[in-house]
Amino acid sequence: MRVLLTGANGFIGKNLAMQLWAQKDVDVLTFGRDQNVNELTEMLERADWVIHLAGVNRPIDPNEFVAGNHQFTEQLCDAIRDTGRIVPVIFSSSIKAEQDNPYGKSKKAAEETLLQFQRETANPVFIYRLPNVFGKWARPDYNSVVATFCHRILNNLAVDVHDPLASIRLVYVDDVVNSFILLLNDTDMSGGFVEINPEYQVTVGGLLQHLREFKKTRDLLTIERVGSGLKRALYSTYVSYMETDCFAYSVPRHADARGVFVEMLKTTDSGQFSYFTANPGVKRGGHYHHSKTEKFLVIKGRAQFRFRHILTNELHELFVSGEKSEIVETVPGWTHDIINIGDDELICMLWANEVFNREKPDTFFDSQDNDGQ
């Protein structure tokens, strides 16, 4: 499949082009502002699809809206006509096409040109009226409020908010790109308007609060729920605006004669992650929990896990090593020890189902274990 992409150097275009280039069965043709209409016609002779992203949104002269959005779309339709071929078109319009301003009018005129082209030629046209699109590679202080906020927060710059209660409609660039790509493989060629799913709605103040919480993560070691939905997309976007000197950061390291203990990350509702080391012969643990549970994964070395039921005194032990990926889970009501029985340093990852609370640690040392640590 050959896909002709206009506006490939723009924000959406860059994200789309990278995903299309990664597909072995897709050949990407790009048309930019420095090329002429003759080249466009030549590309259309070979193209199976057109994804029309080129446009003007912040010109110096408002008349450029007409030339960049409406007139270029007319040239594209005429060029397809000249080939005598059917070349489906995906067009990135804007929700502002409903507004009575120069930009909105130019986008609406481009839509009408395409729809008329479809009626006259039966050439399928798919129109996306996109709300605010956000994601990596958008330009701060240009046309993406998310990019602007991310850039400013990460660089400790002032963020001006005129109306924190104002509502914003957002779609994530990866969802836009995925929708385009799915359409390329769809058999329904009826055309028309297409919506992006999911679409998010958030207030300006709410958006700013989410991003500021992300910034606190490195100080508090606590991360928001960033595994799905809007927060997942926002967090990925936020991180993409980090400068290279911010790629790494240090966390507190607690060391004594036994080894080291390092907390890596805390979550708002799913516990925390850490790791510890133990020198040869060192024992860690010697305590039990009433509710807390943990998962241990020995990465390096050899360990003996010893358990005792605090009511029945039933004993159990396990031997694990870094040579086998095996999770050992602690159970409420059982004391547990971890002893380094090897000749080298023991390194063990640890997940606890709750964040450690010094006021209510739910950690009780075993009265029968005088050397518990």
mmCIF file of N, CA and C in Angstrom, residues 202-279:
data_model
loop_
_atom_site.group_PDB
_atom_site.id
_atom_site.type_symbol
_atom_site.label_atom_id
_atom_site.label_comp_id
_atom_site.label_asym_id
_atom_site.label_seq_id
_atom_site.Cartn_x
_atom_site.Cartn_y
_atom_site.Cartn_z
ATOM 1 N N VAL A 202 -11.656 17.853 30.030
ATOM 2 C CA VAL A 202 -11.044 18.238 31.290
ATOM 3 C C VAL A 202 -11.041 19.751 31.375
ATOM 4 N N THR A 203 -11.057 20.281 32.577
ATOM 5 C CA THR A 203 -10.937 21.729 32.729
ATOM 6 C C THR A 203 -9.461 22.122 32.613
ATOM 7 N N VAL A 204 -9.232 23.386 32.312
ATOM 8 C CA VAL A 204 -7.851 23.879 32.228
ATOM 9 C C VAL A 204 -7.151 23.695 33.565
ATOM 10 N N GLY A 205 -7.871 24.029 34.644
ATOM 11 C CA GLY A 205 -7.290 23.863 35.974
ATOM 12 C C GLY A 205 -7.013 22.407 36.307
ATOM 13 N N GLY A 206 -7.923 21.508 35.903
ATOM 14 C CA GLY A 206 -7.723 20.084 36.141
ATOM 15 C C GLY A 206 -6.528 19.541 35.384
ATOM 16 N N LEU A 207 -6.384 19.972 34.139
ATOM 17 C CA LEU A 207 -5.236 19.572 33.325
ATOM 18 C C LEU A 207 -3.934 20.008 33.988
ATOM 19 N N LEU A 208 -3.895 21.250 34.419
ATOM 20 C CA LEU A 208 -2.687 21.780 35.060
ATOM 21 C C LEU A 208 -2.369 21.014 36.340
ATOM 22 N N GLN A 209 -3.399 20.657 37.103
ATOM 23 C CA GLN A 209 -3.191 19.914 38.340
ATOM 24 C C GLN A 209 -2.597 18.534 38.078
ATOM 25 N N HIS A 210 -3.113 17.838 37.053
ATOM 26 C CA HIS A 210 -2.566 16.531 36.691
ATOM 27 C C HIS A 210 -1.069 16.636 36.404
ATOM 28 N N LEU A 211 -0.685 17.603 35.604
ATOM 29 C CA LEU A 211 0.711 17.743 35.197
ATOM 30 C C LEU A 211 1.603 18.142 36.374
ATOM 31 N N ARG A 212 1.087 18.971 37.262
ATOM 32 C CA ARG A 212 1.878 19.348 38.441
ATOM 33 C C ARG A 212 2.078 18.164 39.383
ATOM 34 N N GLU A 213 1.071 17.274 39.455
ATOM 35 C CA GLU A 213 1.231 16.067 40.266
ATOM 36 C C GLU A 213 2.339 15.182 39.698
ATOM 37 N N PHE A 214 2.437 15.133 38.364
ATOM 38 C CA PHE A 214 3.507 14.349 37.745
ATOM 39 C C PHE A 214 4.876 14.880 38.169
ATOM 40 N N LYS A 215 4.999 16.178 38.250
ATOM 41 C CA LYS A 215 6.290 16.782 38.601
ATOM 42 C C LYS A 215 6.699 16.403 40.030
ATOM 43 N N LYS A 216 5.709 16.210 40.909
ATOM 44 C CA LYS A 216 6.007 15.868 42.301
ATOM 45 C C LYS A 216 6.524 14.437 42.456
ATOM 46 N N THR A 217 6.330 13.623 41.425
ATOM 47 C CA THR A 217 6.656 12.198 41.530
ATOM 48 C C THR A 217 8.090 11.965 41.979
ATOM 49 N N ARG A 218 9.016 12.730 41.438
ATOM 50 C CA ARG A 218 10.427 12.479 41.745
ATOM 51 C C ARG A 218 10.776 12.848 43.178
ATOM 52 N N ASP A 219 10.080 13.822 43.751
ATOM 53 C CA ASP A 219 10.349 14.210 45.131
ATOM 54 C C ASP A 219 9.653 13.274 46.117
ATOM 55 N N LEU A 220 8.406 12.921 45.823
ATOM 56 C CA LEU A 220 7.622 12.101 46.746
ATOM 57 C C LEU A 220 7.748 10.607 46.469
ATOM 58 N N LEU A 221 8.295 10.260 45.297
ATOM 59 C CA LEU A 221 8.384 8.875 44.822
ATOM 60 C C LEU A 221 7.009 8.232 44.650
ATOM 61 N N THR A 222 5.971 9.053 44.605
ATOM 62 C CA THR A 222 4.603 8.550 44.445
ATOM 63 C C THR A 222 4.064 8.957 43.095
ATOM 64 N N ILE A 223 3.559 7.978 42.354
ATOM 65 C CA ILE A 223 3.068 8.250 41.015
ATOM 66 C C ILE A 223 1.556 8.104 40.965
ATOM 67 N N GLU A 224 0.939 8.910 40.117
ATOM 68 C CA GLU A 224 -0.500 8.837 39.911
ATOM 69 C C GLU A 224 -0.858 7.543 39.179
ATOM 70 N N ARG A 225 -2.135 7.304 38.999
ATOM 71 C CA ARG A 225 -2.595 6.126 38.254
ATOM 72 C C ARG A 225 -2.449 6.421 36.761
ATOM 73 N N VAL A 226 -1.307 6.055 36.207
ATOM 74 C CA VAL A 226 -0.968 6.441 34.833
ATOM 75 C C VAL A 226 -0.986 5.252 33.868
ATOM 76 N N GLY A 227 -1.739 4.224 34.209
ATOM 77 C CA GLY A 227 -1.741 3.034 33.364
ATOM 78 C C GLY A 227 -2.836 2.985 32.331
ATOM 79 N N SER A 228 -3.785 3.910 32.390
ATOM 80 C CA SER A 228 -4.886 3.870 31.427
ATOM 81 C C SER A 228 -5.529 5.257 31.310
ATOM 82 N N GLY A 229 -6.297 5.426 30.241
ATOM 83 C CA GLY A 229 -7.099 6.627 30.080
ATOM 84 C C GLY A 229 -6.311 7.904 29.897
ATOM 85 N N LEU A 230 -6.922 9.007 30.298
ATOM 86 C CA LEU A 230 -6.333 10.322 30.097
ATOM 87 C C LEU A 230 -4.992 10.468 30.809
ATOM 88 N N LYS A 231 -4.895 9.978 32.055
ATOM 89 C CA LYS A 231 -3.644 10.161 32.797
ATOM 90 C C LYS A 231 -2.494 9.400 32.141
ATOM 91 N N ARG A 232 -2.776 8.239 31.561
ATOM 92 C CA ARG A 232 -1.724 7.499 30.839
ATOM 93 C C ARG A 232 -1.189 8.346 29.695
ATOM 94 N N ALA A 233 -2.104 8.902 28.896
ATOM 95 C CA ALA A 233 -1.698 9.690 27.740
ATOM 96 C C ALA A 233 -0.992 10.977 28.171
ATOM 97 N N LEU A 234 -1.497 11.619 29.221
ATOM 98 C CA LEU A 234 -0.880 12.851 29.697
ATOM 99 C C LEU A 234 0.520 12.595 30.258
ATOM 100 N N TYR A 235 0.664 11.488 31.000
ATOM 101 C CA TYR A 235 1.978 11.212 31.588
ATOM 102 C C TYR A 235 3.015 10.917 30.506
ATOM 103 N N SER A 236 2.623 10.135 29.509
ATOM 104 C CA SER A 236 3.542 9.854 28.403
ATOM 105 C C SER A 236 3.939 11.142 27.694
ATOM 106 N N THR A 237 2.970 12.039 27.537
ATOM 107 C CA THR A 237 3.247 13.320 26.892
ATOM 108 C C THR A 237 4.170 14.170 27.760
ATOM 109 N N TYR A 238 3.868 14.232 29.043
ATOM 110 C CA TYR A 238 4.676 15.018 29.977
ATOM 111 C C TYR A 238 6.135 14.577 29.939
ATOM 112 N N VAL A 239 6.368 13.276 30.029
ATOM 113 C CA VAL A 239 7.737 12.757 30.041
ATOM 114 C C VAL A 239 8.460 13.082 28.739
ATOM 115 N N SER A 240 7.717 13.122 27.619
ATOM 116 C CA SER A 240 8.360 13.362 26.323
ATOM 117 C C SER A 240 8.952 14.765 26.212
ATOM 118 N N TYR A 241 8.564 15.679 27.094
ATOM 119 C CA TYR A 241 9.102 17.039 27.046
ATOM 120 C C TYR A 241 10.289 17.237 27.985
ATOM 121 N N MET A 242 10.783 16.155 28.590
ATOM 122 C CA MET A 242 11.966 16.267 29.440
ATOM 123 C C MET A 242 13.217 16.481 28.589
ATOM 124 N N GLU A 243 14.090 17.361 29.045
ATOM 125 C CA GLU A 243 15.394 17.513 28.435
ATOM 126 C C GLU A 243 16.270 16.327 28.831
ATOM 127 N N THR A 244 17.298 16.062 28.048
ATOM 128 C CA THR A 244 18.120 14.874 28.291
ATOM 129 C C THR A 244 18.785 14.884 29.664
ATOM 130 N N ASP A 245 19.076 16.069 30.197
ATOM 131 C CA ASP A 245 19.724 16.096 31.508
ATOM 132 C C ASP A 245 18.765 15.746 32.638
ATOM 133 N N CYS A 246 17.482 15.522 32.292
ATOM 134 C CA CYS A 246 16.489 15.116 33.287
ATOM 135 C C CYS A 246 16.087 13.648 33.151
ATOM 136 N N PHE A 247 16.727 12.930 32.239
ATOM 137 C CA PHE A 247 16.341 11.533 32.019
ATOM 138 C C PHE A 247 16.567 10.673 33.269
ATOM 139 N N ALA A 248 17.549 11.017 34.096
ATOM 140 C CA ALA A 248 17.855 10.215 35.286
ATOM 141 C C ALA A 248 17.717 11.069 36.539
ATOM 142 N N TYR A 249 17.398 10.412 37.663
ATOM 143 C CA TYR A 249 17.321 11.123 38.932
ATOM 144 C C TYR A 249 17.653 10.149 40.061
ATOM 145 N N SER A 250 18.105 10.676 41.179
ATOM 146 C CA SER A 250 18.521 9.854 42.313
ATOM 147 C C SER A 250 17.380 9.684 43.302
ATOM 148 N N VAL A 251 17.407 8.565 44.012
ATOM 149 C CA VAL A 251 16.436 8.305 45.083
ATOM 150 C C VAL A 251 17.227 7.999 46.351
ATOM 151 N N PRO A 252 16.612 8.185 47.519
ATOM 152 C CA PRO A 252 17.330 7.925 48.774
ATOM 153 C C PRO A 252 17.821 6.478 48.872
ATOM 154 N N ARG A 253 18.991 6.319 49.429
ATOM 155 C CA ARG A 253 19.630 5.006 49.580
ATOM 156 C C ARG A 253 19.988 4.831 51.049
ATOM 157 N N HIS A 254 19.439 3.808 51.668
ATOM 158 C CA HIS A 254 19.675 3.559 53.095
ATOM 159 C C HIS A 254 20.626 2.373 53.226
ATOM 160 N N ALA A 255 21.787 2.622 53.816
ATOM 161 C CA ALA A 255 22.818 1.590 53.901
ATOM 162 C C ALA A 255 23.260 1.390 55.344
ATOM 163 N N ASP A 256 23.544 0.122 55.710
ATOM 164 C CA ASP A 256 24.146 -0.215 56.993
ATOM 165 C C ASP A 256 24.976 -1.479 56.799
ATOM 166 N N ALA A 257 25.365 -2.114 57.884
ATOM 167 C CA ALA A 257 26.244 -3.278 57.797
ATOM 168 C C ALA A 257 25.585 -4.453 57.082
ATOM 169 N N ARG A 258 24.244 -4.488 57.056
ATOM 170 C CA ARG A 258 23.540 -5.598 56.412
ATOM 171 C C ARG A 258 23.559 -5.488 54.901
ATOM 172 N N GLY A 259 23.492 -4.252 54.390
ATOM 173 C CA GLY A 259 23.388 -4.009 52.960
ATOM 174 C C GLY A 259 22.698 -2.684 52.729
ATOM 175 N N VAL A 260 21.950 -2.573 51.633
ATOM 176 C CA VAL A 260 21.247 -1.331 51.324
ATOM 177 C C VAL A 260 19.763 -1.618 51.109
ATOM 178 N N PHE A 261 18.975 -0.575 51.284
ATOM 179 C CA PHE A 261 17.539 -0.638 51.006
ATOM 180 C C PHE A 261 17.163 0.630 50.246
ATOM 181 N N VAL A 262 16.479 0.451 49.103
ATOM 182 C CA VAL A 262 16.125 1.588 48.249
ATOM 183 C C VAL A 262 14.665 1.475 47.837
ATOM 184 N N GLU A 263 13.894 2.526 48.115
ATOM 185 C CA GLU A 263 12.527 2.607 47.617
ATOM 186 C C GLU A 263 12.564 3.214 46.220
ATOM 187 N N MET A 264 11.929 2.538 45.265
ATOM 188 C CA MET A 264 11.946 3.015 43.887
ATOM 189 C C MET A 264 10.714 3.847 43.567
ATOM 190 N N LEU A 265 9.529 3.327 43.888
ATOM 191 C CA LEU A 265 8.300 3.970 43.446
ATOM 192 C C LEU A 265 7.139 3.586 44.349
ATOM 193 N N LYS A 266 6.304 4.579 44.648
ATOM 194 C CA LYS A 266 5.087 4.351 45.419
ATOM 195 C C LYS A 266 3.890 4.695 44.537
ATOM 196 N N THR A 267 2.818 3.949 44.690
ATOM 197 C CA THR A 267 1.603 4.221 43.925
ATOM 198 C C THR A 267 0.527 4.750 44.849
ATOM 199 N N THR A 268 -0.510 5.319 44.263
ATOM 200 C CA THR A 268 -1.587 5.875 45.075
ATOM 201 C C THR A 268 -2.486 4.807 45.674
ATOM 202 N N ASP A 269 -2.557 3.630 45.048
ATOM 203 C CA ASP A 269 -3.484 2.613 45.556
ATOM 204 C C ASP A 269 -3.028 1.174 45.319
ATOM 205 N N SER A 270 -1.788 0.983 44.879
ATOM 206 C CA SER A 270 -1.321 -0.378 44.587
ATOM 207 C C SER A 270 0.047 -0.664 45.178
ATOM 208 N N GLY A 271 0.346 -0.044 46.313
ATOM 209 C CA GLY A 271 1.567 -0.360 47.019
ATOM 210 C C GLY A 271 2.812 0.321 46.493
ATOM 211 N N GLN A 272 3.949 -0.276 46.785
ATOM 212 C CA GLN A 272 5.215 0.347 46.415
ATOM 213 C C GLN A 272 6.236 -0.699 46.003
ATOM 214 N N PHE A 273 7.284 -0.237 45.292
ATOM 215 C CA PHE A 273 8.352 -1.089 44.785
ATOM 216 C C PHE A 273 9.675 -0.634 45.392
ATOM 217 N N SER A 274 10.497 -1.600 45.736
ATOM 218 C CA SER A 274 11.801 -1.289 46.302
ATOM 219 C C SER A 274 12.744 -2.472 46.052
ATOM 220 N N TYR A 275 13.969 -2.322 46.514
ATOM 221 C CA TYR A 275 14.888 -3.454 46.470
ATOM 222 C C TYR A 275 15.834 -3.351 47.655
ATOM 223 N N PHE A 276 16.403 -4.493 48.029
ATOM 224 C CA PHE A 276 17.394 -4.479 49.097
ATOM 225 C C PHE A 276 18.524 -5.435 48.751
ATOM 226 N N THR A 277 19.657 -5.234 49.403
ATOM 227 C CA THR A 277 20.770 -6.167 49.295
ATOM 228 C C THR A 277 21.060 -6.722 50.683
ATOM 229 N N ALA A 278 21.704 -7.869 50.705
ATOM 230 C CA ALA A 278 22.126 -8.464 51.980
ATOM 231 C C ALA A 278 23.499 -9.083 51.778
ATOM 232 N N ASN A 279 24.391 -8.797 52.677
ATOM 233 C CA ASN A 279 25.722 -9.374 52.612
ATOM 234 C C ASN A 279 25.671 -10.843 53.049
#
